[in-house]
Each structure stands twice: as structure tokens, then as C-alpha cells.
PDB file of C-alpha atoms in Angstrom:
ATOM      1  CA  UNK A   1     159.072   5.142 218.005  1.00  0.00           C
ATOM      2  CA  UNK A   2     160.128   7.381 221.094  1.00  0.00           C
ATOM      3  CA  UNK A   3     159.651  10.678 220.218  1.00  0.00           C
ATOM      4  CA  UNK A   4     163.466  11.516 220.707  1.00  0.00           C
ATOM      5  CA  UNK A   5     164.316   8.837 218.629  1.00  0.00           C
ATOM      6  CA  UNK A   6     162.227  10.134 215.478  1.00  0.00           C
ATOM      7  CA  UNK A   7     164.626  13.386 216.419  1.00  0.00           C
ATOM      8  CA  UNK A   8     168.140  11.422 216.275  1.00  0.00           C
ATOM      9  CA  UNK A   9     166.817   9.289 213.382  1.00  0.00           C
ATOM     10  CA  UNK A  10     169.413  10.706 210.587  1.00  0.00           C
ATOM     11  CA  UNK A  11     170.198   9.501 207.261  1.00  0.00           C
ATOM     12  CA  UNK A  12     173.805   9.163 205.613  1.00  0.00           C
ATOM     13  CA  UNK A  13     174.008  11.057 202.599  1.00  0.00           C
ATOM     14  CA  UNK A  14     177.830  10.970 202.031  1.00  0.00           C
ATOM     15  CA  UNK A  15     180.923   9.749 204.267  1.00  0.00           C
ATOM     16  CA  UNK A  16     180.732  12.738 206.817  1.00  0.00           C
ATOM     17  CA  UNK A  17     176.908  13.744 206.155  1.00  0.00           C
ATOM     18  CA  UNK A  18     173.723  12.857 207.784  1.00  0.00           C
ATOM     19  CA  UNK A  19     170.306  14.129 206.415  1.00  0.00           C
ATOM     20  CA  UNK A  20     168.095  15.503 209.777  1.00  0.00           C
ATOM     21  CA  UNK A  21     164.657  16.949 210.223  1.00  0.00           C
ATOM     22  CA  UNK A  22     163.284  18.470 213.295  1.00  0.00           C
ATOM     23  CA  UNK A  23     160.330  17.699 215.181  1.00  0.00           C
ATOM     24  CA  UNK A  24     156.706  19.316 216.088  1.00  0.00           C
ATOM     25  CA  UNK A  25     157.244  17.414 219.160  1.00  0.00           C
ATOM     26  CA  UNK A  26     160.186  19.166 220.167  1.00  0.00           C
ATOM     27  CA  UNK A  27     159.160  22.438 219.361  1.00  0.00           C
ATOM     28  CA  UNK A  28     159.393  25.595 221.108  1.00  0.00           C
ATOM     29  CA  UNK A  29     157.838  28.926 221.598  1.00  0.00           C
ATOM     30  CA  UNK A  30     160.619  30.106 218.005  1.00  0.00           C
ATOM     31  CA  UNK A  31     162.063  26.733 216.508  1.00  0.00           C
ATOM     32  CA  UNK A  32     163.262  24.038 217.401  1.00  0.00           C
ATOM     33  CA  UNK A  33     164.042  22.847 221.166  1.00  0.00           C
ATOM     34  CA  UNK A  34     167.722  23.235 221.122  1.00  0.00           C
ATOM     35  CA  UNK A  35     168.423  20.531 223.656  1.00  0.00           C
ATOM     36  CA  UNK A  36     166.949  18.066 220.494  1.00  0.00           C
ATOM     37  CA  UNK A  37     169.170  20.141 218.464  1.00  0.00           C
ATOM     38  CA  UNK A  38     172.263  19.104 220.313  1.00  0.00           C
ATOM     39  CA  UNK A  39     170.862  15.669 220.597  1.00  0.00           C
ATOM     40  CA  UNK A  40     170.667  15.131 216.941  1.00  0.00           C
ATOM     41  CA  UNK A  41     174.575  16.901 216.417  1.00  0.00           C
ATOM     42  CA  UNK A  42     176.170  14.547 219.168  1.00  0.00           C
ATOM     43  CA  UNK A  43     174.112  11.539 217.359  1.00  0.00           C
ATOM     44  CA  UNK A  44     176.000  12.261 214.069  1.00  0.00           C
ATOM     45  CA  UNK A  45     178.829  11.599 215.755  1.00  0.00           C
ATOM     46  CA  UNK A  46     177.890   8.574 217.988  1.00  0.00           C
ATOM     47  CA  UNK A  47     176.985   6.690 214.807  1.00  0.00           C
ATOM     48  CA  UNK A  48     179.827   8.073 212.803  1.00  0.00           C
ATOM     49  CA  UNK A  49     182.140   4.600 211.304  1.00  0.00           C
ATOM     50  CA  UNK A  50     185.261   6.539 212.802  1.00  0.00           C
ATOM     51  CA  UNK A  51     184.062   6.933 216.259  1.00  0.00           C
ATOM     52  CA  UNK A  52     185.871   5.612 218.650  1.00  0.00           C
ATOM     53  CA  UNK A  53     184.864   6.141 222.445  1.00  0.00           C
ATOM     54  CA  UNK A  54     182.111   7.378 224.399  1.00  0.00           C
ATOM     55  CA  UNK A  55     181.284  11.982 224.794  1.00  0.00           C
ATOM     56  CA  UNK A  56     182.861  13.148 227.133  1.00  0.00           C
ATOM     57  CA  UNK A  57     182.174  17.237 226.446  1.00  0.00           C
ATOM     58  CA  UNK A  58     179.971  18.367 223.497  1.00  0.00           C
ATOM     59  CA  UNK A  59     180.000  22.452 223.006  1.00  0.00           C
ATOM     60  CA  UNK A  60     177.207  24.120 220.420  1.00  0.00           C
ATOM     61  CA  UNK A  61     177.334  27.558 219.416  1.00  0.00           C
ATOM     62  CA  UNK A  62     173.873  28.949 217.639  1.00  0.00           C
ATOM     63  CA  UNK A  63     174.773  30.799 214.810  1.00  0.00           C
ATOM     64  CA  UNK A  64     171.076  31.592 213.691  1.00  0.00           C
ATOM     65  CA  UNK A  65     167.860  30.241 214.001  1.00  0.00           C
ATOM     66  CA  UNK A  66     167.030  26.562 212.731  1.00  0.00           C
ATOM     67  CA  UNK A  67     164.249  26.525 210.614  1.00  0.00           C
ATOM     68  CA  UNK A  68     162.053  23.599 210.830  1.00  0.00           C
ATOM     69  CA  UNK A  69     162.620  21.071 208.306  1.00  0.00           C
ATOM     70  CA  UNK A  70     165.365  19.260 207.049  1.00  0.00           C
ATOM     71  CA  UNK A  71     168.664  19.912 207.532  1.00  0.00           C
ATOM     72  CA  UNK A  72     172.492  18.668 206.734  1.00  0.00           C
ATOM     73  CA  UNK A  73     174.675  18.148 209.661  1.00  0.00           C
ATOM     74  CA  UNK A  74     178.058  17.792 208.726  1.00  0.00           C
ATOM     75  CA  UNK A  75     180.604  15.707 210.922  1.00  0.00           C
ATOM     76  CA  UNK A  76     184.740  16.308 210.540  1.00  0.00           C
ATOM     77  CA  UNK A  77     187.243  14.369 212.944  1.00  0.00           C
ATOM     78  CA  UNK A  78     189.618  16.610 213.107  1.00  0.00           C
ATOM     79  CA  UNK A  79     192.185  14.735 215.330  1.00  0.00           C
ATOM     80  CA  UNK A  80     192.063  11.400 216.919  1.00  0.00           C
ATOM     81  CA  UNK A  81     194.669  10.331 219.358  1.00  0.00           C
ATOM     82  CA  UNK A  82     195.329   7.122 221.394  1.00  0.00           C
ATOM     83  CA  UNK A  83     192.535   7.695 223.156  1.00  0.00           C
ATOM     84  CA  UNK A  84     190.629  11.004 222.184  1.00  0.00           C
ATOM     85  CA  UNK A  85     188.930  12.315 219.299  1.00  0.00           C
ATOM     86  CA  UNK A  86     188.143  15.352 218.350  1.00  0.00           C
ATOM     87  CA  UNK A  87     185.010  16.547 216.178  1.00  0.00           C
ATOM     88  CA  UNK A  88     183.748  19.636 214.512  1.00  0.00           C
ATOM     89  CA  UNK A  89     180.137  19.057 213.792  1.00  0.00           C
ATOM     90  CA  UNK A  90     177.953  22.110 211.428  1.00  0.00           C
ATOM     91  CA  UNK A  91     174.430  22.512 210.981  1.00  0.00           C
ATOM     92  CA  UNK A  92     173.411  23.471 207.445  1.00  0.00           C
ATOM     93  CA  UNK A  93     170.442  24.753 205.717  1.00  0.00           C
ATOM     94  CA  UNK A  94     169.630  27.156 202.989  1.00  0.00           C
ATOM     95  CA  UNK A  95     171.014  30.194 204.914  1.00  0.00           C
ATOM     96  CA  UNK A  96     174.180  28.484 205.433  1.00  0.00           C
ATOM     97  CA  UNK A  97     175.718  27.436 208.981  1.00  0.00           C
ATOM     98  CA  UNK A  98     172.694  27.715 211.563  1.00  0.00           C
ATOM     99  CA  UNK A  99     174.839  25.873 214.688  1.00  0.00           C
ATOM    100  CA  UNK A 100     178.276  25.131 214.817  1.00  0.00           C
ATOM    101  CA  UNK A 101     179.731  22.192 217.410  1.00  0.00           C
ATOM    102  CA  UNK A 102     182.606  20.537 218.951  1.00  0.00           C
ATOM    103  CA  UNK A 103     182.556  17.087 220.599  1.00  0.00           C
ATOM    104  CA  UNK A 104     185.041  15.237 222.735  1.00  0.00           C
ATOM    105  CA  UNK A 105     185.262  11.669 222.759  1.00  0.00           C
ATOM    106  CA  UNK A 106     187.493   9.333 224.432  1.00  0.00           C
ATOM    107  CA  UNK A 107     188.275   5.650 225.546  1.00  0.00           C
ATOM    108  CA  UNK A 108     187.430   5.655 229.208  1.00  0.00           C
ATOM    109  CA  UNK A 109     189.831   3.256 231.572  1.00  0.00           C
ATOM    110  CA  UNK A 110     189.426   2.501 234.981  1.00  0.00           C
ATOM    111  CA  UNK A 111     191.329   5.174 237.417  1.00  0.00           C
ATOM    112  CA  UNK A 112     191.099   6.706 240.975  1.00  0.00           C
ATOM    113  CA  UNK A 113     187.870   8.455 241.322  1.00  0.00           C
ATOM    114  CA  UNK A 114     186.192  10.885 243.536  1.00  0.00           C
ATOM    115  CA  UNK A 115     183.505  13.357 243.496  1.00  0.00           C
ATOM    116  CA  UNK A 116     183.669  16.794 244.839  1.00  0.00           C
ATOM    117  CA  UNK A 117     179.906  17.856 244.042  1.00  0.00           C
ATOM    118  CA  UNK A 118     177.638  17.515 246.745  1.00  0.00           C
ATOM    119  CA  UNK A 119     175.197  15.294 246.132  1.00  0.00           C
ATOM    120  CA  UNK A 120     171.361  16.372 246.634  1.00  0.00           C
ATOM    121  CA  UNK A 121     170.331  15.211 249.686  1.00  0.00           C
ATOM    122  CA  UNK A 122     166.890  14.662 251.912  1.00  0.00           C
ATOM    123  CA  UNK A 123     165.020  14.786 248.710  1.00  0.00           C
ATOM    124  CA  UNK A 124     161.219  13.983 248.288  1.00  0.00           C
ATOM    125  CA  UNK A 125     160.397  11.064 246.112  1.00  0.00           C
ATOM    126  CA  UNK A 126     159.520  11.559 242.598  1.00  0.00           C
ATOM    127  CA  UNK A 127     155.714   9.714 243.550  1.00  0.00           C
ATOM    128  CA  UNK A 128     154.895  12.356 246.252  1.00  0.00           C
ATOM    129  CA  UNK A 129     155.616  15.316 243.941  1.00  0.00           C
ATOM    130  CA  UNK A 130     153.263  16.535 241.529  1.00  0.00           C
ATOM    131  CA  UNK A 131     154.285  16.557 237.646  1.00  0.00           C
ATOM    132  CA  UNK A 132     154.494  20.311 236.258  1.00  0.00           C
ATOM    133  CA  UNK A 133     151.038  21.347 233.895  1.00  0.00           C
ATOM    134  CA  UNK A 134     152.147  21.065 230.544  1.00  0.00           C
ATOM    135  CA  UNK A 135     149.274  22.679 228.979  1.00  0.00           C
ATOM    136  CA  UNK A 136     149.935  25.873 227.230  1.00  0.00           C
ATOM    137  CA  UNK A 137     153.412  25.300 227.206  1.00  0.00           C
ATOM    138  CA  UNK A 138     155.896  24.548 224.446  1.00  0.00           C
ATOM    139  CA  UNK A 139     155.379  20.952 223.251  1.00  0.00           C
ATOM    140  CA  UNK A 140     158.871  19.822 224.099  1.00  0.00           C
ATOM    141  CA  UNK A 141     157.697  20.995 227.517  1.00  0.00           C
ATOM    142  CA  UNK A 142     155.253  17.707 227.333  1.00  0.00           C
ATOM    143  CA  UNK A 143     158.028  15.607 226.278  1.00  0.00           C
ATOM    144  CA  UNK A 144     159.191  15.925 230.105  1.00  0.00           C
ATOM    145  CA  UNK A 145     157.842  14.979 233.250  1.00  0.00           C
ATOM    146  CA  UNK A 146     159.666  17.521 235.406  1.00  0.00           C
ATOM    147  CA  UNK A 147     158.716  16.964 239.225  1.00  0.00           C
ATOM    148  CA  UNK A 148     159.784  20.363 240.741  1.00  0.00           C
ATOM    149  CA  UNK A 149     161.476  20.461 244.526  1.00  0.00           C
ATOM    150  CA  UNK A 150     162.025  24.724 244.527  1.00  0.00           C
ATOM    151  CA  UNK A 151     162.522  27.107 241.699  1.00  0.00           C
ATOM    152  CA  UNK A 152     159.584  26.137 239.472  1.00  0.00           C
ATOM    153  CA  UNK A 153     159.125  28.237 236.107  1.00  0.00           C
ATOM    154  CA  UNK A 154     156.184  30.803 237.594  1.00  0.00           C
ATOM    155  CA  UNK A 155     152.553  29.464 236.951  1.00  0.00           C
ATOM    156  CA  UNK A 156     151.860  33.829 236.190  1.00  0.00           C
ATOM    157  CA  UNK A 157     154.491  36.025 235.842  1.00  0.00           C
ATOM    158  CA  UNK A 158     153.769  38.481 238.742  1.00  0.00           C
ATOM    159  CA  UNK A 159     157.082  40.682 238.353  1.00  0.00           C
ATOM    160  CA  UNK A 160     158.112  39.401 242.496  1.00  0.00           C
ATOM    161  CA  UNK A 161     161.708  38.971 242.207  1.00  0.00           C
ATOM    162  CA  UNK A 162     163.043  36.223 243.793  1.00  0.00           C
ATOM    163  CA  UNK A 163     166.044  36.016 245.818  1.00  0.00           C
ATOM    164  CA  UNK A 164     168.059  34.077 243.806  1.00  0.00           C
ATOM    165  CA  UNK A 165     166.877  31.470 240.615  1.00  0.00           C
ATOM    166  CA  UNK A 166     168.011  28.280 242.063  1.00  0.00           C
ATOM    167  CA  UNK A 167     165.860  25.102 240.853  1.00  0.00           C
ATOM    168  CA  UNK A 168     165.992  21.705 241.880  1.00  0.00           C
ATOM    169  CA  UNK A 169     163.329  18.817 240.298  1.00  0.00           C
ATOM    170  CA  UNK A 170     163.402  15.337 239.247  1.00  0.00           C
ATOM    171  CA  UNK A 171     162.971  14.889 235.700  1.00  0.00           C
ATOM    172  CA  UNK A 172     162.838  12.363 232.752  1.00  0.00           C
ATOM    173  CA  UNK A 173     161.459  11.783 229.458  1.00  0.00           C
ATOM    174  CA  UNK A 174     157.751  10.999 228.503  1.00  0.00           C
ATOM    175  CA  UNK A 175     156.972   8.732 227.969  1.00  0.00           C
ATOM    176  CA  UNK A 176     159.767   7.131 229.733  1.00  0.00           C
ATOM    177  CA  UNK A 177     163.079   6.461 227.847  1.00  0.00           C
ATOM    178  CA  UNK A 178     166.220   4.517 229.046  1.00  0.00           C
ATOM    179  CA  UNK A 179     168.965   6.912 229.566  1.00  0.00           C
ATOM    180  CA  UNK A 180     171.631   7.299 226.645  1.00  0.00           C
ATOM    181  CA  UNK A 181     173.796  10.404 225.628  1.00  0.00           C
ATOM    182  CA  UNK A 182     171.547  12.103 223.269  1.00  0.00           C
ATOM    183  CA  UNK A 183     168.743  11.864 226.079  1.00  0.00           C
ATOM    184  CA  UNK A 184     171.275  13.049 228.732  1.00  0.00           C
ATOM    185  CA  UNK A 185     172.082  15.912 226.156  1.00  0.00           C
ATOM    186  CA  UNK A 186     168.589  17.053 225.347  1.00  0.00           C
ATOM    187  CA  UNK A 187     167.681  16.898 228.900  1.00  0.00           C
ATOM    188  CA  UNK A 188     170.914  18.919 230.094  1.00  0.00           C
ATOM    189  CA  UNK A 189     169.248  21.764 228.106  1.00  0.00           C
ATOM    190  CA  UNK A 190     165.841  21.344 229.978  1.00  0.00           C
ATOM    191  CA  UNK A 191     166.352  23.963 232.722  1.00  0.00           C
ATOM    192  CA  UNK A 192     164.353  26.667 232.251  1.00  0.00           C
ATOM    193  CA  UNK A 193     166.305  30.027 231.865  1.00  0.00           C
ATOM    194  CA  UNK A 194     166.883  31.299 234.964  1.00  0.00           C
ATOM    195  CA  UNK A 195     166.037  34.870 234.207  1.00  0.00           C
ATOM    196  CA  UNK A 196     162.413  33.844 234.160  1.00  0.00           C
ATOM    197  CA  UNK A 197     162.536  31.992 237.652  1.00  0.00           C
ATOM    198  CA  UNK A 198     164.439  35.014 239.216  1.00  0.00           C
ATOM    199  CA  UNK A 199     162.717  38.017 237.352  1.00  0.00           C
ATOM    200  CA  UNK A 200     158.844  36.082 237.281  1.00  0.00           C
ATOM    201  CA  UNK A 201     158.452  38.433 233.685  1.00  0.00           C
ATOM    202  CA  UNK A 202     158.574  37.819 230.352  1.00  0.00           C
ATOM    203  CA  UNK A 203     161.674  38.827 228.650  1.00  0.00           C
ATOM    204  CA  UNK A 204     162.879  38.072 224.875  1.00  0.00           C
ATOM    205  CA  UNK A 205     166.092  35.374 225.262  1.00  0.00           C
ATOM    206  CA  UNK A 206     167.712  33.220 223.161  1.00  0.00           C
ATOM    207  CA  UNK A 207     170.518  30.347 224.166  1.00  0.00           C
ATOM    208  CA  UNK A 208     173.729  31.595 222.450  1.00  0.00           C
ATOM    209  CA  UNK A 209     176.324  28.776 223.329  1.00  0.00           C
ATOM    210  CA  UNK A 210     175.761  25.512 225.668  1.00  0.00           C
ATOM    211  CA  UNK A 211     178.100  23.083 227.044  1.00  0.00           C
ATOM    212  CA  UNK A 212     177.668  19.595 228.280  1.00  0.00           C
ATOM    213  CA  UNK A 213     180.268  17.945 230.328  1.00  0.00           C
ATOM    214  CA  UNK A 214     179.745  13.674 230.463  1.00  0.00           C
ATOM    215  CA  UNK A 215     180.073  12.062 233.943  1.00  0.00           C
ATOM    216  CA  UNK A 216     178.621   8.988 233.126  1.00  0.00           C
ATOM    217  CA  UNK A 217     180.145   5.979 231.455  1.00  0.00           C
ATOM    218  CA  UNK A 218     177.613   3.425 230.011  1.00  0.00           C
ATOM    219  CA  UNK A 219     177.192   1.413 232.662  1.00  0.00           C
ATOM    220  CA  UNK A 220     175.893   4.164 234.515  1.00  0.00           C
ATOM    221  CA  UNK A 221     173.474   4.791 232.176  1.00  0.00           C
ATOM    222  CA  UNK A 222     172.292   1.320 231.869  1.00  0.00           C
ATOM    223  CA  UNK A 223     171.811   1.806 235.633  1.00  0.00           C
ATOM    224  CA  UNK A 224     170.053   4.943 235.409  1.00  0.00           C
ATOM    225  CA  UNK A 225     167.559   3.104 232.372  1.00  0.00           C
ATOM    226  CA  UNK A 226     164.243   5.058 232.512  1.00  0.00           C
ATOM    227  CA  UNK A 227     164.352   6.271 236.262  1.00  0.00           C
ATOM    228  CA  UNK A 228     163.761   9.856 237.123  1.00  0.00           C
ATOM    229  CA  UNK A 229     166.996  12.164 237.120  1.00  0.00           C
ATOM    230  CA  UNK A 230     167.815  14.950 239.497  1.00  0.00           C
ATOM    231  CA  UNK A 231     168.399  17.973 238.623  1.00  0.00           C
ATOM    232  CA  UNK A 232     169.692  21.203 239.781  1.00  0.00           C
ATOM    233  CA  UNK A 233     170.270  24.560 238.485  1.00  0.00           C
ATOM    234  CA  UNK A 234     171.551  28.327 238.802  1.00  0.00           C
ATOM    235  CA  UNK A 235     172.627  31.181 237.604  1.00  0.00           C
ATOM    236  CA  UNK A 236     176.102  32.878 238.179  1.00  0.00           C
ATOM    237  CA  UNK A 237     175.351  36.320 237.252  1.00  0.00           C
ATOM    238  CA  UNK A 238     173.197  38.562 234.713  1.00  0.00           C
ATOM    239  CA  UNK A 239     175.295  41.384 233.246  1.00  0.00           C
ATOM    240  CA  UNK A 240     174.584  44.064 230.351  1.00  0.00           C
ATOM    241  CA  UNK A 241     172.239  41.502 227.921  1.00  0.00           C
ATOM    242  CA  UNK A 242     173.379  37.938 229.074  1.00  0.00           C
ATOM    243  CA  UNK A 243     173.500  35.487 231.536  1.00  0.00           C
ATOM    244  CA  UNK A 244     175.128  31.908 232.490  1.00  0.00           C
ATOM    245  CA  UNK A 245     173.468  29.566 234.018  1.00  0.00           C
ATOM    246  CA  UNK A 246     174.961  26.037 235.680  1.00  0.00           C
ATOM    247  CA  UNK A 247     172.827  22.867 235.944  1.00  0.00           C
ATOM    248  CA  UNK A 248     174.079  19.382 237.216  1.00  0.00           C
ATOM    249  CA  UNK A 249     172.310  15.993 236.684  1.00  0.00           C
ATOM    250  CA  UNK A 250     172.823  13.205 239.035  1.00  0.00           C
ATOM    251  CA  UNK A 251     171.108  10.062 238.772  1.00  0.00           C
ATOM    252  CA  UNK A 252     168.238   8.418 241.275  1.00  0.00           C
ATOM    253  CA  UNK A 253     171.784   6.480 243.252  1.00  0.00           C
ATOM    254  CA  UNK A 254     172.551   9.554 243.585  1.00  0.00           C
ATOM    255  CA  UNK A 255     176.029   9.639 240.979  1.00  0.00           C
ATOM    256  CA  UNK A 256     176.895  12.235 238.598  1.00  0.00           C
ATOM    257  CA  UNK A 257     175.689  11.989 235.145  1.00  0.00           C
ATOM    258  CA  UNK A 258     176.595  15.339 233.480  1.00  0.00           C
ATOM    259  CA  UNK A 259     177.220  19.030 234.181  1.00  0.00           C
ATOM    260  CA  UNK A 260     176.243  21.607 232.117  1.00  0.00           C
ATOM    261  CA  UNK A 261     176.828  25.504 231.406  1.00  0.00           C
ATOM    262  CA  UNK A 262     175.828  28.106 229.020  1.00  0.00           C
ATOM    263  CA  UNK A 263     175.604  31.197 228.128  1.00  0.00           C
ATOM    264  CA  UNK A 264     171.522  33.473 226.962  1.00  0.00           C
ATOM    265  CA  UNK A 265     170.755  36.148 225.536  1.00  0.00           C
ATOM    266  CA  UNK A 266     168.240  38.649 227.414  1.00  0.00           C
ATOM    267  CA  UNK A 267     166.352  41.918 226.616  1.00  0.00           C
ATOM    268  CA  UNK A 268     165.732  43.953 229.032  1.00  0.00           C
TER     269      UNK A 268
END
């Protein structure tokens, strides 16, 4: 089994309940990885009986630290339209509510489309660019083989500010896994906080609320199947004890898979 797939295994417990358990593999420096965290919320959903449709925006909110283990994740449709559906999705444990989520989910049909983004382009092939050292790094670090262009998390952290904390690298799962939501989730949290790239020094953060916005329909991921992603990311601004940061993932054709935003925690 894939290691993300031993983190979206869950077990039914009751109509709108699913038994979950985090991962060593997916663990970071405190907790879980909360890109698997998402992962395993939007799964809930995804093989929820009264799904109907495909994400299209999934929103968690980190209400306190997960503690590894098990852990309930409740699932509530709390309107479903012609075409939409709406979910509320809680993670539970002893201490009560540790993440709190809404997903969107809809029946896509075929309509005019265009894309504004600007593609990444003149970009050096995945084979010519070294993979990122994993050692010493969180393990859901070595679930990724992230294949940096610019904006690389510092190899020291030598305090040289940087001009800005843009990043761009192409990046998949490892091993390889063919593309599907919870994948495209997890790895829409995989940007390194940008505080770290800009600032090159340690600093106490924590992800406070993430959003994922779904691009991709699943032909498009069937397309993408195990290929290397591209990904870029930046930060809008740092202000009194948080930041946002912006990432977009496009796939190796060069089409928009997801867009992503959220909001950290920092101490300065």
C-alpha cells in the first residue's frame, strides 16, 4: 500500500462517521502533516454514499493540534442542490473538535473555458534537476520528490533575507502515485512556509486555515497519472503574527490542477 493510501484508508463506524489514524510517515516536526490531514477529511467525503460530484473547493480550519492516533471524522451534507453539495466535515478526538472543514462538490458540465493564469514557462526538465535531501527533515518531507527551480527551503538558515519568497519546483509523490484529489490536496499543502524561504531563520509557525480550489476534472487527472507537477508559490504579505501565502499547481501539459491559499501563524 502507497503510503497516502494507508492515510485515506478510513473505516465507517456509523452513517456519517469514519474511524482515521494518522501516519509516522506523514509526520512532521509537531503532529501530523496537515496536507494528509486534509487528505483524509476530503476522503470522508469522496467515499461518502451521498456524494454526488467531484471537489471543487475544500476549506480546513485547525482548531488545535491533532494528536497522533486515531481519530473520528465526522461528515454532514448540509445542502445538496441540482448540482452542488455542500459539506461540513469535523475532526474529533478526546479534546473535542481538533479541525473543522467545509467541502464543495459539484456535477461538472461542459462550458466555455479559459485560463487567465500564466502558465510556467521555459522550465528545466524534472531529469536535469536534482531531488531536494530529505535527510534530517520531517518524514512527510521524504514522501515527496520536490525538484526545486528557485526559492528552495535554505540548506542553513543564515538570517540573509531574501528579496521576496517566491518558489517554483516540480514535485510528486514517492514513490510515485497517480494523481487523485486527496493527492492533489496533500500536495497543495507541500509548499514550504514562505517565512522560512524569505527570512532564512527559524521561527515558531503553525498553519491556521488552508484552502484548496479544484481545477481539474478527472480526466485531467488521469492525464496527469504519476508525472511530476509544477508548482509555484508566494507570499502576499506578513503583518503583526501572520502571513498568507498563494501556491498554484499545474500539471506537466502545462493545465491547471488546483490553486491554493492560506493563512500561518508566526513568532517573531
Amino acid at each position: 500500500m502507497h503510503p497516502l493510501d494507508a492515510v485515506i484508508t478510513l473505516k465507517p463506524i456509523a452513517e456519517d462517521e469514519f474511524l482515521a489514524h494518522t501516519q509516522s510517515d506523514y509526520a512532521n516536526m509537531i503532529g501530523p502533516f496537515g496536507g494528509a490531514t486534509c487528505a483524509a477529511l476530503l476522503q470522508a467525503v469522496i467515499q461518502h454514499p451521498k456524494k454526488i460530484g467531484v471537489p471543487v473547493a475544500f476549506t480546513l480550519n485547525f482548531a488545535a493540534p491533532l494528536a497522533d492516533g486515531p481519530f473520528t471524522i465526522c461528515t454532514r451534507a448540509a445542502r445538496t442542490n441540482r448540482s452542488t453539495q455542500h459539506w461540513v466535515i469535523e475532526a474529533r478526538q478526546a479534546s473535542g473538535v481538533v479541525a473543522l472543514a467545509t467541502a464543495v462538490f459539484a456535477e461538472r458540465r461542459p462550458t466555455w473555458s479559459d485560463t487567465e493564469a500564466q502558465t510556467p514557462q521555459n522550465l528545466p526538465s524534472p531529469s536535469s534537476l536534482a531531488r531536494m535531501p530529505t535527510e534530517n527533515r520531517p518524514a512527510w518531507v521524504q514522501r515527496y520528490d520536490m525538484r526545486f527551480i528557485e526559492g528552495a527551503f535554505p540548506d542553513t538558515f543564515d538570517g540573509q533575507e531574501q528579496a521576496h519568497s517566491q518558489s517554483r519546483l516540480w514535485v510528486r509523490d514517492h514513490p510515485p502515485r497517480p494523481l487523485d484529489y486527496p493527492a492533489l490536496m496533500a500536495i497543495s499543502d507541500s509548499f514550504f512556509p514562505r517565512i522560512f524561504v524569505r527570512r532564512r531563520k527559524p521561527s515558531p509557525i503553525g498553519t491556521v486555515s488552508i484552502t484548496t480550489y479544484f481545477h481539474a476534472d478527472e480526466a485531467a487527472l488521469a492525464a496527469q497519472s504519476d508525472h511530476y507537477v509544477i508548482g509555484t508559490a508566494r507570499a502576499n504579505t506578513f503583518h503583526q503574527g501572520f502571513f498568507d501565502q498563494s501556491g498554484e499547481l499545474w500539471s506537466h501539459q502545462g493545465q491547471l490542477l488546483a490553486t491554493t491559499h492560506q493563512t500561518v501563524y508566526f513568532k517573531d
